[in-house]
Short mmCIF file of C-alpha atoms in Angstrom, two decimals:
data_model
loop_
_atom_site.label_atom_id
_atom_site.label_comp_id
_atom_site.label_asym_id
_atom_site.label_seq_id
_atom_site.Cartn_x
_atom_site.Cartn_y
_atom_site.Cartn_z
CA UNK A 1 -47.58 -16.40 -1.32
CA UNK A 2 -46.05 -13.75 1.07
CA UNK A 3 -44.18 -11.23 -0.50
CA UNK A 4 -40.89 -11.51 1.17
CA UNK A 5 -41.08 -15.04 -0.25
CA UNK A 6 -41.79 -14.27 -3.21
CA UNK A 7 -38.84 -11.87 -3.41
CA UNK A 8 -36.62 -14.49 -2.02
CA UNK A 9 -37.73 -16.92 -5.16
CA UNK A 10 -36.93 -14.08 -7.20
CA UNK A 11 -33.72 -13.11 -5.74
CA UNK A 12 -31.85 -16.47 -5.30
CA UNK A 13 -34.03 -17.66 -8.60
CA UNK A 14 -32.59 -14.96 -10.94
CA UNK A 15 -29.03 -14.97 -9.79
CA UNK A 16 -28.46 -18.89 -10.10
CA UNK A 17 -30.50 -18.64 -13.41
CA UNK A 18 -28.04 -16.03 -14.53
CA UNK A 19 -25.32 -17.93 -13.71
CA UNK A 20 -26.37 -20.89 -16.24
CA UNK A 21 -27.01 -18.38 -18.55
CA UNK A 22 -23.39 -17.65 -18.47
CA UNK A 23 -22.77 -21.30 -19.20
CA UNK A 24 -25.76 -21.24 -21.78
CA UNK A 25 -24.56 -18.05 -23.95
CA UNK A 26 -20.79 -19.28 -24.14
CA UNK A 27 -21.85 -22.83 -25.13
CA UNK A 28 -23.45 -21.39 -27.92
CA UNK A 29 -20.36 -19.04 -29.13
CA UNK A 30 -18.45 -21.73 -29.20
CA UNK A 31 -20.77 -23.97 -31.14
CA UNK A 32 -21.53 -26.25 -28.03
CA UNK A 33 -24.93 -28.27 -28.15
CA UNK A 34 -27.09 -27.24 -25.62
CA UNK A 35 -29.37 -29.84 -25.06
CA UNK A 36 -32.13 -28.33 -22.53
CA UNK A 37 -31.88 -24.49 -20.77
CA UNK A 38 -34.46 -25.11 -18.05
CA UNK A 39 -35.68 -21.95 -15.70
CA UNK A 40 -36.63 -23.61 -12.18
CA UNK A 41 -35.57 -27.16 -11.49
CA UNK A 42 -37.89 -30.85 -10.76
CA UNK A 43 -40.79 -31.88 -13.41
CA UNK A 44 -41.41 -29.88 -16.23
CA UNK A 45 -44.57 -27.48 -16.07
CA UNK A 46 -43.89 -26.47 -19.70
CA UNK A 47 -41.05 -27.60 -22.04
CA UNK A 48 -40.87 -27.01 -26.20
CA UNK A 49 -38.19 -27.46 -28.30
CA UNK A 50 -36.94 -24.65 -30.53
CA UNK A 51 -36.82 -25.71 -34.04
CA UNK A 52 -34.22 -23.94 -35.13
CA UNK A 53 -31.49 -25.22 -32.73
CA UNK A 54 -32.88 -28.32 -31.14
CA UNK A 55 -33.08 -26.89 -27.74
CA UNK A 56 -35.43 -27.62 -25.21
CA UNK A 57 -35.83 -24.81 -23.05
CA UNK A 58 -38.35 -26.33 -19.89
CA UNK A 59 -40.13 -24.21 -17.61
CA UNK A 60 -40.20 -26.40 -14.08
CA UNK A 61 -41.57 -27.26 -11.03
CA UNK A 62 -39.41 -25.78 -8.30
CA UNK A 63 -38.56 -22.23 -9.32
CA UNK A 64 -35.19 -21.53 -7.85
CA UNK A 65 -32.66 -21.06 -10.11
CA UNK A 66 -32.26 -23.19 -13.36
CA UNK A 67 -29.78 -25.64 -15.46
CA UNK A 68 -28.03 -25.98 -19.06
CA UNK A 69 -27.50 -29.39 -19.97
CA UNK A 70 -24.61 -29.31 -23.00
CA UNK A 71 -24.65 -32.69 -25.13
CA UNK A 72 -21.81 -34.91 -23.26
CA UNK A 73 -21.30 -32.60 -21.00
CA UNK A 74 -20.94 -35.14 -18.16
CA UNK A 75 -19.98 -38.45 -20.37
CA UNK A 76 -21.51 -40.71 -23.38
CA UNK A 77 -24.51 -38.31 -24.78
CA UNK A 78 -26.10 -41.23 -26.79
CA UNK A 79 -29.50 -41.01 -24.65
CA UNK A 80 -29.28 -36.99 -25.48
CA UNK A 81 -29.09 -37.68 -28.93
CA UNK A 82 -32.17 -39.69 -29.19
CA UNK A 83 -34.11 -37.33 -26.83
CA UNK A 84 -32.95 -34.11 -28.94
CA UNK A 85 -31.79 -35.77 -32.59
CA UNK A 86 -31.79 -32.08 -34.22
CA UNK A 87 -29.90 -30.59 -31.68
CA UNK A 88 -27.21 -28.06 -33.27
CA UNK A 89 -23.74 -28.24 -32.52
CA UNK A 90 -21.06 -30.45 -31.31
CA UNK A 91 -20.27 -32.03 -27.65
CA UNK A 92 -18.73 -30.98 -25.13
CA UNK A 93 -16.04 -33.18 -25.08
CA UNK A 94 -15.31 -32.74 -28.42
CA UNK A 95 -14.07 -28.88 -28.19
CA UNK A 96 -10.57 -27.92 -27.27
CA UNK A 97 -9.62 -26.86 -23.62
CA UNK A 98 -9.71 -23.24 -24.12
CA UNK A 99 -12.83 -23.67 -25.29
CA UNK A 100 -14.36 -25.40 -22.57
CA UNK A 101 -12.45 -23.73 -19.86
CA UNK A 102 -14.81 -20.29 -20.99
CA UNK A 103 -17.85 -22.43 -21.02
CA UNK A 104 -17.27 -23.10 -17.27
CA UNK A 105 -15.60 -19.96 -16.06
CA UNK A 106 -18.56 -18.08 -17.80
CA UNK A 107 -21.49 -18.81 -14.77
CA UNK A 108 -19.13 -17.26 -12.37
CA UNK A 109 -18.03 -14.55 -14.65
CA UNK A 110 -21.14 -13.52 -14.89
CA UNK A 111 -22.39 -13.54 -11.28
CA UNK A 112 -19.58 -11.14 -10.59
CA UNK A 113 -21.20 -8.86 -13.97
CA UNK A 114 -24.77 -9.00 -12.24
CA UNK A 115 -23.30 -7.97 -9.23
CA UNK A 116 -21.54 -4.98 -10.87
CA UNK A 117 -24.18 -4.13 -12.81
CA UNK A 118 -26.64 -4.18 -9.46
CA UNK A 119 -23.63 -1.90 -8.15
CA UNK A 120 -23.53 0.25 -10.46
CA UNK A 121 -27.73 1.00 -10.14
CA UNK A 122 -27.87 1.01 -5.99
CA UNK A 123 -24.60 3.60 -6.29
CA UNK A 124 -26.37 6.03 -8.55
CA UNK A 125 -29.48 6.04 -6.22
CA UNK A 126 -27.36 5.79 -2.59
CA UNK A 127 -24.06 7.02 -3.56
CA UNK A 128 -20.24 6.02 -2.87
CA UNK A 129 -19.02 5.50 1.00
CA UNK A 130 -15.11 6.21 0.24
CA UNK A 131 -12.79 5.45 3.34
CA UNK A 132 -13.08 8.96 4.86
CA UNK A 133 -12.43 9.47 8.75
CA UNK A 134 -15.00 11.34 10.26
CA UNK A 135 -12.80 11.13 13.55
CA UNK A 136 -11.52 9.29 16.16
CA UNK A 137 -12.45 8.04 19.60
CA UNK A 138 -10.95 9.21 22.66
CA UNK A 139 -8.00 7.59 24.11
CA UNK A 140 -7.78 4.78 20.94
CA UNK A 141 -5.13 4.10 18.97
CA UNK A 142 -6.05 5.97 15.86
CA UNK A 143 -6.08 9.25 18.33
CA UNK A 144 -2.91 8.42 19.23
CA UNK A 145 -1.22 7.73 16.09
CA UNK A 146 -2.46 11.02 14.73
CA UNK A 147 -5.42 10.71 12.77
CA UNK A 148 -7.93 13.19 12.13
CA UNK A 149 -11.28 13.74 10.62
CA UNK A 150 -10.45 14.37 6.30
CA UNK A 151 -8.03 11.82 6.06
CA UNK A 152 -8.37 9.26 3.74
CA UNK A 153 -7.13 5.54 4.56
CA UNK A 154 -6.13 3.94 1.67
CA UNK A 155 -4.43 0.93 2.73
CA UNK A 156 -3.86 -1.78 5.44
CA UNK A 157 -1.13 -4.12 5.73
CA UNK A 158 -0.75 -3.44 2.05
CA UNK A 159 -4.10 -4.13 0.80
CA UNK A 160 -5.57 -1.28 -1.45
CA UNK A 161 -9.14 0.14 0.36
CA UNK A 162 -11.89 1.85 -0.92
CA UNK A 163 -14.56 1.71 0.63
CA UNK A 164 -15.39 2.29 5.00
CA UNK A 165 -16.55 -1.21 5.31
CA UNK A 166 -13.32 -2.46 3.96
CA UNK A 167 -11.68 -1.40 7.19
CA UNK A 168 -14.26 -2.88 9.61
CA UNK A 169 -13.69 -6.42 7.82
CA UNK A 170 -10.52 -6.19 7.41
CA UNK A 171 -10.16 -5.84 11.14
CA UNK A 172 -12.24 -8.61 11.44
CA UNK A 173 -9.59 -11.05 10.36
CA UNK A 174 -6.33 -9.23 10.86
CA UNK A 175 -6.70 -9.85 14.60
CA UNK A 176 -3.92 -8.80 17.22
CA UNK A 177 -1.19 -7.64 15.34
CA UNK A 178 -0.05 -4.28 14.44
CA UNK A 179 -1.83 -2.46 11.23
CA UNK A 180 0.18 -0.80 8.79
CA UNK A 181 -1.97 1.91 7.94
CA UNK A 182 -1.24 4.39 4.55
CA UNK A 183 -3.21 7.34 4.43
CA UNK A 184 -4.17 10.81 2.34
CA UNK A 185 -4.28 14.21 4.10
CA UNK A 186 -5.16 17.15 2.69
CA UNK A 187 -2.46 19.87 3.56
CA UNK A 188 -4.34 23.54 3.10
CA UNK A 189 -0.73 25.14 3.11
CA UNK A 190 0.30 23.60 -0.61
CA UNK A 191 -3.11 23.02 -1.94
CA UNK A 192 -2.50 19.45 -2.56
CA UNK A 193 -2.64 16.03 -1.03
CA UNK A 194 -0.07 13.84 0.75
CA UNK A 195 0.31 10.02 1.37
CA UNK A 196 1.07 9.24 5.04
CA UNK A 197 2.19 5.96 6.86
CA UNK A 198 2.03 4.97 10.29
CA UNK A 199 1.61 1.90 12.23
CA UNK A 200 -1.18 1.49 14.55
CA UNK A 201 -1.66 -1.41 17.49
CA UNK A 202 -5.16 -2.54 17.08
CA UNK A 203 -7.05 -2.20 20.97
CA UNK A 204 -9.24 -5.02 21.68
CA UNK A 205 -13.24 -4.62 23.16
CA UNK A 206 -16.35 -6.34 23.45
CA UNK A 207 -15.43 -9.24 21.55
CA UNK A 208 -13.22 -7.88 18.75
CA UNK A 209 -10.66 -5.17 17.53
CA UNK A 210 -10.94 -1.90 16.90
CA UNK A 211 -8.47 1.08 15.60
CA UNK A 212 -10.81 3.61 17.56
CA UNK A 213 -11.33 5.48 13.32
CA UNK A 214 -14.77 7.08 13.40
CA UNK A 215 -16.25 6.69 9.83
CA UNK A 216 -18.99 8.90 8.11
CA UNK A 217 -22.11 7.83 8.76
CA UNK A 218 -23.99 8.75 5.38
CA UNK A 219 -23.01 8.17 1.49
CA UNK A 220 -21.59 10.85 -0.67
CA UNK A 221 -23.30 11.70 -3.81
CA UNK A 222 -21.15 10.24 -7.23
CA UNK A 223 -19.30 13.24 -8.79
CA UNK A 224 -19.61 11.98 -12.16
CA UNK A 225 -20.34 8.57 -14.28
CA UNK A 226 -16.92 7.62 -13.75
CA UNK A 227 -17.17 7.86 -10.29
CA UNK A 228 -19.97 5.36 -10.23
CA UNK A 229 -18.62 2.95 -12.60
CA UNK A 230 -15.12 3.35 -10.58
CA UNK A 231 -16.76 2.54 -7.54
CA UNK A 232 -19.07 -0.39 -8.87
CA UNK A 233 -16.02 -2.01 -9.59
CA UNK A 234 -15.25 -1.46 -5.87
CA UNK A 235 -18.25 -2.77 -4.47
CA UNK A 236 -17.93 -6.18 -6.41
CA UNK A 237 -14.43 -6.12 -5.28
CA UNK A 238 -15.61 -5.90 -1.59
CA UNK A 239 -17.70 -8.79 -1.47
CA UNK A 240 -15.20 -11.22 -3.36
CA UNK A 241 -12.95 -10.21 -0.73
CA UNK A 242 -15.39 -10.69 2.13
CA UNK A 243 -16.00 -14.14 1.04
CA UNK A 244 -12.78 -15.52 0.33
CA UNK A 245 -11.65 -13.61 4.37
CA UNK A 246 -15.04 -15.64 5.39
CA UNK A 247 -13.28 -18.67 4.22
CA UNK A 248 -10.00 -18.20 5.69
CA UNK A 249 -11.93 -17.66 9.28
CA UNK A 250 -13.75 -20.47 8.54
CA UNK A 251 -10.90 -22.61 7.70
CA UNK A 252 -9.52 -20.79 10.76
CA UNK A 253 -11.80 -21.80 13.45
CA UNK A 254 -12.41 -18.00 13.59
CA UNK A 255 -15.97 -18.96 13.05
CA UNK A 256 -18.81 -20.78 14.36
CA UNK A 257 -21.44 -23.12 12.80
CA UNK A 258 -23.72 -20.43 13.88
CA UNK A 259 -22.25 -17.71 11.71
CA UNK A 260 -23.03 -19.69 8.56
CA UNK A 261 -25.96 -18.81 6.75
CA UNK A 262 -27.87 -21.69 4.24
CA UNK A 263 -30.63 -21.63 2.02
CA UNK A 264 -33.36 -21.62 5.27
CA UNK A 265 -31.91 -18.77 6.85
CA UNK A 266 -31.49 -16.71 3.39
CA UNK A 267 -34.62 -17.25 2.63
CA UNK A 268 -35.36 -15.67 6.13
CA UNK A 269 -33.23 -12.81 5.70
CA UNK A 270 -34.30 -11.79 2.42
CA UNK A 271 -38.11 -12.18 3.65
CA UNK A 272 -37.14 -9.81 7.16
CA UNK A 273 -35.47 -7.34 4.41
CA UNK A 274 -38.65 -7.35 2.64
CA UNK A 275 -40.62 -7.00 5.60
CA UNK A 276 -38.72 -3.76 7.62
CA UNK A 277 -38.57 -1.71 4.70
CA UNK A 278 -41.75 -1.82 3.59
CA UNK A 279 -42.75 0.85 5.54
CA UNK A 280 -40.07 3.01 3.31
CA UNK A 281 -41.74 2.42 0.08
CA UNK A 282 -41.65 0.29 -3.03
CA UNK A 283 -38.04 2.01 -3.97
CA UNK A 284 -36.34 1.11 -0.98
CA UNK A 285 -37.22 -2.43 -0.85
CA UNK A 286 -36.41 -2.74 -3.93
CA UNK A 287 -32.51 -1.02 -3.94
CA UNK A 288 -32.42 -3.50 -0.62
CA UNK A 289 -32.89 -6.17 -2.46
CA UNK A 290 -30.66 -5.37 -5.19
CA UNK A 291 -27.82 -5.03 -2.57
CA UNK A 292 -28.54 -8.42 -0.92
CA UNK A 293 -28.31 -9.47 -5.12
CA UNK A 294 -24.44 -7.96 -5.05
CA UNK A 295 -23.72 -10.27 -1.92
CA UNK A 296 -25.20 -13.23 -2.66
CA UNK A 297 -24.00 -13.25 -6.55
CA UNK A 298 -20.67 -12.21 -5.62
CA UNK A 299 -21.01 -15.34 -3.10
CA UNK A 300 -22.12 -17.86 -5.63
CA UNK A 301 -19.38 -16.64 -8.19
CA UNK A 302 -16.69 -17.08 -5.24
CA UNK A 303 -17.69 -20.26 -4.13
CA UNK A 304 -18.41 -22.27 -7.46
CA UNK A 305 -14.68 -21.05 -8.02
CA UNK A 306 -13.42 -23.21 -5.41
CA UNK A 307 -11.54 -25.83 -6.71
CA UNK A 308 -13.75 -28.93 -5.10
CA UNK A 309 -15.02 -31.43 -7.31
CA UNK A 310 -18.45 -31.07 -8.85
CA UNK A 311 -17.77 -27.30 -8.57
CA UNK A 312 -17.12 -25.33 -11.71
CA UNK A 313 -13.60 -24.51 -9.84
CA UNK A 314 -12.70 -28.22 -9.90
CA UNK A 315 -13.45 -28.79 -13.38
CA UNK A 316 -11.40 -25.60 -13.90
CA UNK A 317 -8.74 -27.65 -13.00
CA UNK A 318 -9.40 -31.11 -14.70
CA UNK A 319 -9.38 -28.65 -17.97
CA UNK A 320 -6.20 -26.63 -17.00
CA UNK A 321 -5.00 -30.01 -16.51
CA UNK A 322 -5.46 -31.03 -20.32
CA UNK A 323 -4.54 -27.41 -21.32
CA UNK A 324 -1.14 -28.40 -19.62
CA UNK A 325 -0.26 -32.04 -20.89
CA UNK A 326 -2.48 -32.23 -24.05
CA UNK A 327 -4.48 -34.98 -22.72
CA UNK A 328 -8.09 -34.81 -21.53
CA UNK A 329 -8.81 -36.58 -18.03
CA UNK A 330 -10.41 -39.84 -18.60
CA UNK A 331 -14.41 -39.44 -18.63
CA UNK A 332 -14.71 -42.35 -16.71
CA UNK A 333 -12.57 -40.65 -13.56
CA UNK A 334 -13.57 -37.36 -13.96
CA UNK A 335 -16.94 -38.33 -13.21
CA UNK A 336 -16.51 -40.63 -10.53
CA UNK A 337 -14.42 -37.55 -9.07
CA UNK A 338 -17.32 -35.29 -9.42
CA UNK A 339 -19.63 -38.00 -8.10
CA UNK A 340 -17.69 -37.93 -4.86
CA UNK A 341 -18.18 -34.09 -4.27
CA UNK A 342 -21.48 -33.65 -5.14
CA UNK A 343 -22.24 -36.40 -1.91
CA UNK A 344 -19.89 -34.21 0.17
CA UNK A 345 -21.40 -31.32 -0.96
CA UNK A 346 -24.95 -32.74 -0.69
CA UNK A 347 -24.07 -34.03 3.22
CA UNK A 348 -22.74 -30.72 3.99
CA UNK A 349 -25.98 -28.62 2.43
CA UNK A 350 -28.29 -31.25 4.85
CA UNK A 351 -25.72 -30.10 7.92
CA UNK A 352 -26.39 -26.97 6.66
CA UNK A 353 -30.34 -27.20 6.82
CA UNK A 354 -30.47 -28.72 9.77
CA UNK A 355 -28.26 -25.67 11.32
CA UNK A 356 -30.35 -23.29 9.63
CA UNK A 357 -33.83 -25.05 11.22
CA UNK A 358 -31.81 -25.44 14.41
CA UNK A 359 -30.97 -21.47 14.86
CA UNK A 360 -34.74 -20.47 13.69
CA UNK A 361 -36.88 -22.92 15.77
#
């Protein structure tokens, strides 16, 4: 198998089979039955069942991602019982919403901790890129507003930055309108720093907006732990927000079919990552790798948020819904709910293919 495809399997594998770990690991605090945890998805290459618990844990065909299948998870679990009698625990169904509502919320909760933790081990070999102006063009708006190189921006429009690519994306969506910009400047007379506003009138050029802020084109080394940990944090935060602005531009007509990335073209990506920094050495392929982790984690815990049916976000809500009146959604019409979305969501992922094999070939 080529390499970069190999590291895609392992990429995409490990972060979806984190994600039902999540789901695996709070079923069991919470004295769920886990019927089968299964690492890869299809027919079963290997499969035992552990003898203390009842659980099958499967080793399958198709080795991208995985599943945990919780006794009555998705209705009636009399089948499950006679495939599994010595399972351990109760259903599903039978635990309180709370309960059930951190069973669910736990995949995507911990896609977000992969994604910090991946953070927190590319930071402490790259370093931090904090919102520092290295300048400003000639003749652009940030020149004119008074900028200069050692000033920190901090926030647009009221939204907290940290990081330089925080500004480039969130030009990306704020379009035409004027920025508010808040910023730190050092002032060598007191010693100290001060916060500065101003408001800045975005010039557009080949194809998008700019505020004309020269950035620093290398990383600064972490001053301490902290730091790192601080900026981790900042990192995850980043991509959450890129996502959910990718939505909006989405839902926006901002974007074109062309723009959106499936499974073909990840795979792709992930296999051209592999491929141009090979030349760097083992290291650097690797901390690559990690960072398209961040992204794509960050990505999957976003979007199984979404409140759509079939997605862990939609039966986020069916739950908050019986946290709310006391009564659990009929099992009958929740699954005939979820039914629905997985066919949506199954039609759109073939659109999506297609688009993918379209833009390659």
């Amino acid at each position: 198998m080529d390499l970069g495809y190999l590291a895609a399997v392992v990429v995409l594998g490990g972060i979806i089979l984190f994600h039902e770990f999540g789901h695996y690991l709070l079923a069991r605090l919470n004295g769920i039955a886990v019927v089968e945890f299964s690492v890869g998805f299809g027919p079963r290459l290997l499969s035992w069942v552990s003898q203390k618990t009842g659980i099958r844990y499967s080793l399958k065909f198709l080795p991208l991602g995985g599943s945990c299948a919780m006794l009555g998870e998705f209705g009636e679990d009399e089948d499950e019982k006679e495939e599994v009698p010595d399972v351990k625990g109760v259903s599903f169904f039978d635990k309180g919403p709370l309960a059930k509502m951190a069973v669910i919320a736990a995949g995507p909760i911990f896609n977000f901790i992969l994604a910090f933790v991946f953070s927190l081990v590319i930071l402490s070999w790259a370093g931090i890129d904090p919102a520092v102006i290295a300048g400003t063009s000639e003749g652009m708006p940030a020149e004119t507003a008074g900028l200069k190189e050692g000033d920190v921006i901090t926030k647009l429009d009221g939204r907290k930055i940290h990081l330089s690519r925080e500004i480039s994306m969130y030009l990306m969506t704020a379009g035409q309108d004027p920025v508010q910009v808040e910023y730190r400047r050092y002032d060598e007379t007191s010693s100290s720093w001060t916060t500065e506003h101003t408001v800045i009138q975005p010039e557009f050029k080949d194809g998008r907006y700019y505020l004309g802020v020269l950035l620093q084109g290398h990383r600064d080394a972490p001053e301490s732990l902290v730091q790192v940990l601080q900026y981790s944090v900042y990192e995850v935060r980043y991509w959450i927000l890129t996502v959910i602005d990718s939505l909006k531009m989405i839902a926006g007509g901002k974007v074109s079919t062309n723009d959106i990335a499936g499974p073909v073209r990840i795979v792709t990506i992930i296999d051209q990552t592999v491929e141009e920094n090979t030349q760097y050495g083992f290291v650097t392929v690797v901390m690559n790798l990690l960072n398209l982790m961040v992204m794509f984690s960050a990505n999957l815990g976003v979007m199984n948020l979404l409140p759509f049916p079939a997605l862990d976000g939609g039966r986020l809500v069916f739950l908050l819904w019986e946290l709310v009146t006391r009564q659990p959604v009929s099992q009958r019409v929740e699954s005939a709910v979820n039914m629905a979305g997985m066919a949506l969501l199954m039609t759109f992922m073939v659109f999506v293919v297609f688009n993918d094999l379209r833009m390659i070939f």
